[in-house]
Amino acid sequence: MSIIFVSLILLPNLSIIVQFFSESNDNWTHIKEHMLSTYITNSIILILFVGVFTALIGTSLAWLISAYDFPLRGFFKWGLILPLAIPPYIGAYTYHGMLNYTGVIQTTLRNQFEITVNQQYFNIMNMPGAIFIFVMFLFPYVFTITKAFLARQSTSLIENARILGSSSWRIYFKVVLPITRASIVAGVSLVILEVLNDYGVVKYYGIQTFTTAIFQTWFGLGDLNSAIKLSGTLMVIILGLLILERVLRGRKRFSFTTTKVKLLKPVPLKGRNKWLAFSYCMGIFSLAFILPLLQLIYWALLTYEKFLSNELFSVIGNTVFVAFFAATIITVMAIVISNFSRLHRGLTAKLFPKITILGYSIPGAVIAVGIVTLFISIDELIYSWGWTSSYILSTSVVMLIFAYIVRYLAVAYNSVESGFERIGTNFTEASRMLGNSVTQSFFKIDLKLIRGAIFGGFILAFIDILKELPLTLILRPFNFETLATNAFNYATNEMIHEAAIPSILIIIISAVAIYFFHYVLERE
Amino acid sequence: MFVHIRDLHYKYPNAEELTIDQFNLTINKGGITTILGESGSGKSTLLRLIAGLEMPTKGNIMVGDDCMCSHSKFVQPENRGIGMVFQDYALFPHMTVKENIQFGLLKWSRKEKKTRLQEVLELVNLEGYDKRYPYELSGGQQQRVALARALAPKPKLLLFDEPFSNLDADLQIKIREELRKILKTTGVTSIFVTHDQEDAQALADNIVILRDGKITDTGTPDEIFGTDCDISERLAVKPRVLSKL
Ligand SMILES: Nc1ncnc2c1ncn2[C@@H]1O[C@H](COP(=O)(O)OP(=O)(O)OP(=O)(O)O)[C@@H](O)[C@H]1O
Ligand SMILES: [Mg+2]
């Protein structure tokens, strides 16, 4: 069964590779000669700056919160994950709306202080602006991974360094940064994959990247062939990055032992330092969560009357339904596959996890290209057998759900796998020695012991699907709207105020889910 | 002969040399056999083979009148009727002592389960502890629950993998004697793995010395260690044993 699951994930990617080598047309030659270098340069600049800044902000916050005690620390522990609830594209148009000529900041300056500012300083719709947006709404990836690592792996090292008399800065640079390298790299890779996957921010800010190019050639020029070639090129770049990640992470992989978990005891900060630490956390939290949320709430108050209609409820219904349904399938598949690779030795068992990760690394637009080609050929096949009178699969929500599964299986898989890793195989063996078959043991013992990890995986997949934009834009059936597409369409049509309500709904649902996730983790 | 192991071979898929090499063993009904060997000699692997958690590359295992494993047959661990006490006990953390002990009593009626629970709790001296969770017990108590859980389904054969390695020395000596008494009362045949000579000597009817997966010596404790009482003296005058370990 797990073999079937895994091949399902491989298929769309394979279909891109196959078509990548088909004959090229004029568009592709044009793109290759004039545009490709722009896409590559823009993508690299984005990745580079966003990577460096998320690493700096993410690790420094994680270190402050793990090692020191200062006002509101308990809240920041999970509050600083909250910016993940705001999809970057929503952040992008919110900030634009705040900063532009008619936005709240310039209006206030003009009306209250009679200052008219140079528009140049307040234009966020450019490369630095996009970098700012990505950093603010993606740094929590680095923050959470590094914090989890610091919390359970490094206690004795850091305590030793303290006993040996190192100062805080010295510990940070000589001990914390080196030992957390693996988790920083892991976090930053997630950030980079998100940046490459993004369509909303770069489209809105008018930056040419691979994803915007795929959309343009495919829908603007109607040229699927060139879109496939762009996707193939992007896949090569991503494979390169994944290999780089392996190298950067290094040979040392710190594994943690369940028995020796000791929590780092935070040192209370005093005087000026206390308030410095607090202001740093509060500053980031305001920029990345409070300010955009307040702005959205204000807009929502202006427009809510328009929305109290059945349409909004059907959009909410759609979104929650597909997210819930897909996340459930994903979680079940994650359990089946990780249980398989846990109990079996050999090559297939080792390869499975790698393949599920592949789906997560490939940007949504690329997966969409693969899935559409795949589904259309299946539909043609069914049609030619005379079973149906029209294309059914490629026009239904099945295709969208399938795409979510391909892309987000890894999210749930990672969580479930780490749960299995923690319990090992001892309990299963003990249960079998007491007369229970593998299946019985699985339901009576393993499933119960990793409940938290399963629930965590489900929530993460659910949030990701809720926010997903590029896949949904391309693959949704006609007239099928989710909160994400709804918000994005309003924003791109210069109806920023109207975009506020669906955006806030996404943020609230995600924030609640994130809180639950944090709660489950803390309890374990 | 109650347990009969013939010509057992095993190699881990990613290992180069045989982990278990031509292992032969017979045990009488009710006997306690200790397998003594240093770390990495293959003791745990051997137990896992007997339990059915690993499949041997070659060899036969008979327990009672049943063939557990030969070139044409492999009985799954859950159907072998063999009990095992794990090195780290592997008590299910989400179940109480009662639920842990009754976990293996699959086809028993409610009443039988209840009686059996009382019987084994009495046997290991833990009456009244049935509602506790594993983390609410001391190391020695956990160890006894693990024993009770393994004994409850009345296994034909009981395996122990270094059951004392997590206990401090005083407790170890006390529990060791208790264990021998319990095993002899119930009359269960058992195999006991350790790297500790004193354990082996105090518990065993028979000792097998294992080195690099091969048997290098077998016999009663007296045959192996001699009859002297003082163990340190014996170790000094018996270089034969030391060189083997
Ligand atoms: N899963 C495995 N894959 C490959 N080799 C293994 C595996 N498990 C154990 N080995 C090897 O098999 C040999 C025997 O291991 P085993 O665990 O049986 O030793 P042991 O006698 O129980 O040691 P200890 O007293 O330390 O528990 C060792 O050399 C070990 O490295
Ligand atoms: Mg062992």
PDB file of C-alpha atoms in Angstrom, chain A residues 345 425-438 440-441 444-445 448-449 451, chain B residues 13 48 51 53-54 76-78 82 84 86 88 90-95 103-104 106 149:
ATOM      1  CA  ARG A 345      14.830  -2.691   6.312  1.00  0.00           C
ATOM      2  CA  THR A 425      10.440  -0.410  18.240  1.00  0.00           C
ATOM      3  CA  ASN A 426      10.746  -1.654  21.823  1.00  0.00           C
ATOM      4  CA  PHE A 427       7.092  -1.273  22.687  1.00  0.00           C
ATOM      5  CA  THR A 428       5.952  -3.021  19.525  1.00  0.00           C
ATOM      6  CA  GLU A 429       8.265  -5.908  20.278  1.00  0.00           C
ATOM      7  CA  ALA A 430       7.104  -6.122  23.876  1.00  0.00           C
ATOM      8  CA  SER A 431       3.529  -6.212  22.675  1.00  0.00           C
ATOM      9  CA  ARG A 432       4.260  -8.954  20.166  1.00  0.00           C
ATOM     10  CA  MET A 433       5.971 -11.011  22.848  1.00  0.00           C
ATOM     11  CA  LEU A 434       2.690 -10.778  24.729  1.00  0.00           C
ATOM     12  CA  GLY A 435       0.788 -12.369  21.876  1.00  0.00           C
ATOM     13  CA  ASN A 436      -0.410  -9.398  19.808  1.00  0.00           C
ATOM     14  CA  SER A 437       0.125  -9.340  16.065  1.00  0.00           C
ATOM     15  CA  VAL A 438       1.891  -6.427  14.409  1.00  0.00           C
ATOM     16  CA  GLN A 440      -2.960  -5.301  16.886  1.00  0.00           C
ATOM     17  CA  SER A 441       0.133  -3.820  18.498  1.00  0.00           C
ATOM     18  CA  LYS A 444      -3.199  -0.707  20.810  1.00  0.00           C
ATOM     19  CA  ILE A 445       0.267   0.690  21.454  1.00  0.00           C
ATOM     20  CA  LYS A 448      -1.721   5.738  21.204  1.00  0.00           C
ATOM     21  CA  LEU A 449       1.868   6.631  22.013  1.00  0.00           C
ATOM     22  CA  ARG A 451      -1.117  10.564  19.222  1.00  0.00           C
TER      23      ARG A 451
ATOM     24  CA  PRO B  13      21.964  -7.579   6.745  1.00  0.00           C
ATOM     25  CA  ARG B  48      15.761 -11.952  19.679  1.00  0.00           C
ATOM     26  CA  ALA B  51      11.832 -14.837  20.576  1.00  0.00           C
ATOM     27  CA  LEU B  53      11.974 -10.949  16.526  1.00  0.00           C
ATOM     28  CA  GLU B  54      14.720 -11.782  14.037  1.00  0.00           C
ATOM     29  CA  GLN B  76       5.737 -15.267  14.448  1.00  0.00           C
ATOM     30  CA  PRO B  77       6.719 -14.013  17.911  1.00  0.00           C
ATOM     31  CA  GLU B  78       3.111 -13.442  18.964  1.00  0.00           C
ATOM     32  CA  ILE B  82       7.482 -17.176  24.764  1.00  0.00           C
ATOM     33  CA  MET B  84      10.446 -11.712  27.417  1.00  0.00           C
ATOM     34  CA  PHE B  86      13.379  -6.340  28.117  1.00  0.00           C
ATOM     35  CA  ASP B  88      14.650  -1.262  29.569  1.00  0.00           C
ATOM     36  CA  ALA B  90       9.373  -1.467  27.789  1.00  0.00           C
ATOM     37  CA  LEU B  91       6.393  -0.955  30.094  1.00  0.00           C
ATOM     38  CA  PHE B  92       3.668   0.795  28.140  1.00  0.00           C
ATOM     39  CA  PRO B  93       3.756   4.341  29.505  1.00  0.00           C
ATOM     40  CA  HIS B  94       0.100   5.063  28.757  1.00  0.00           C
ATOM     41  CA  MET B  95      -1.206   2.080  30.718  1.00  0.00           C
ATOM     42  CA  PHE B 103      -2.208  -6.773  28.114  1.00  0.00           C
ATOM     43  CA  GLY B 104      -1.002 -10.252  27.165  1.00  0.00           C
ATOM     44  CA  LEU B 106      -5.870 -11.766  25.103  1.00  0.00           C
ATOM     45  CA  ARG B 149       3.698  -8.907  32.756  1.00  0.00           C
TER      46      ARG B 149
END
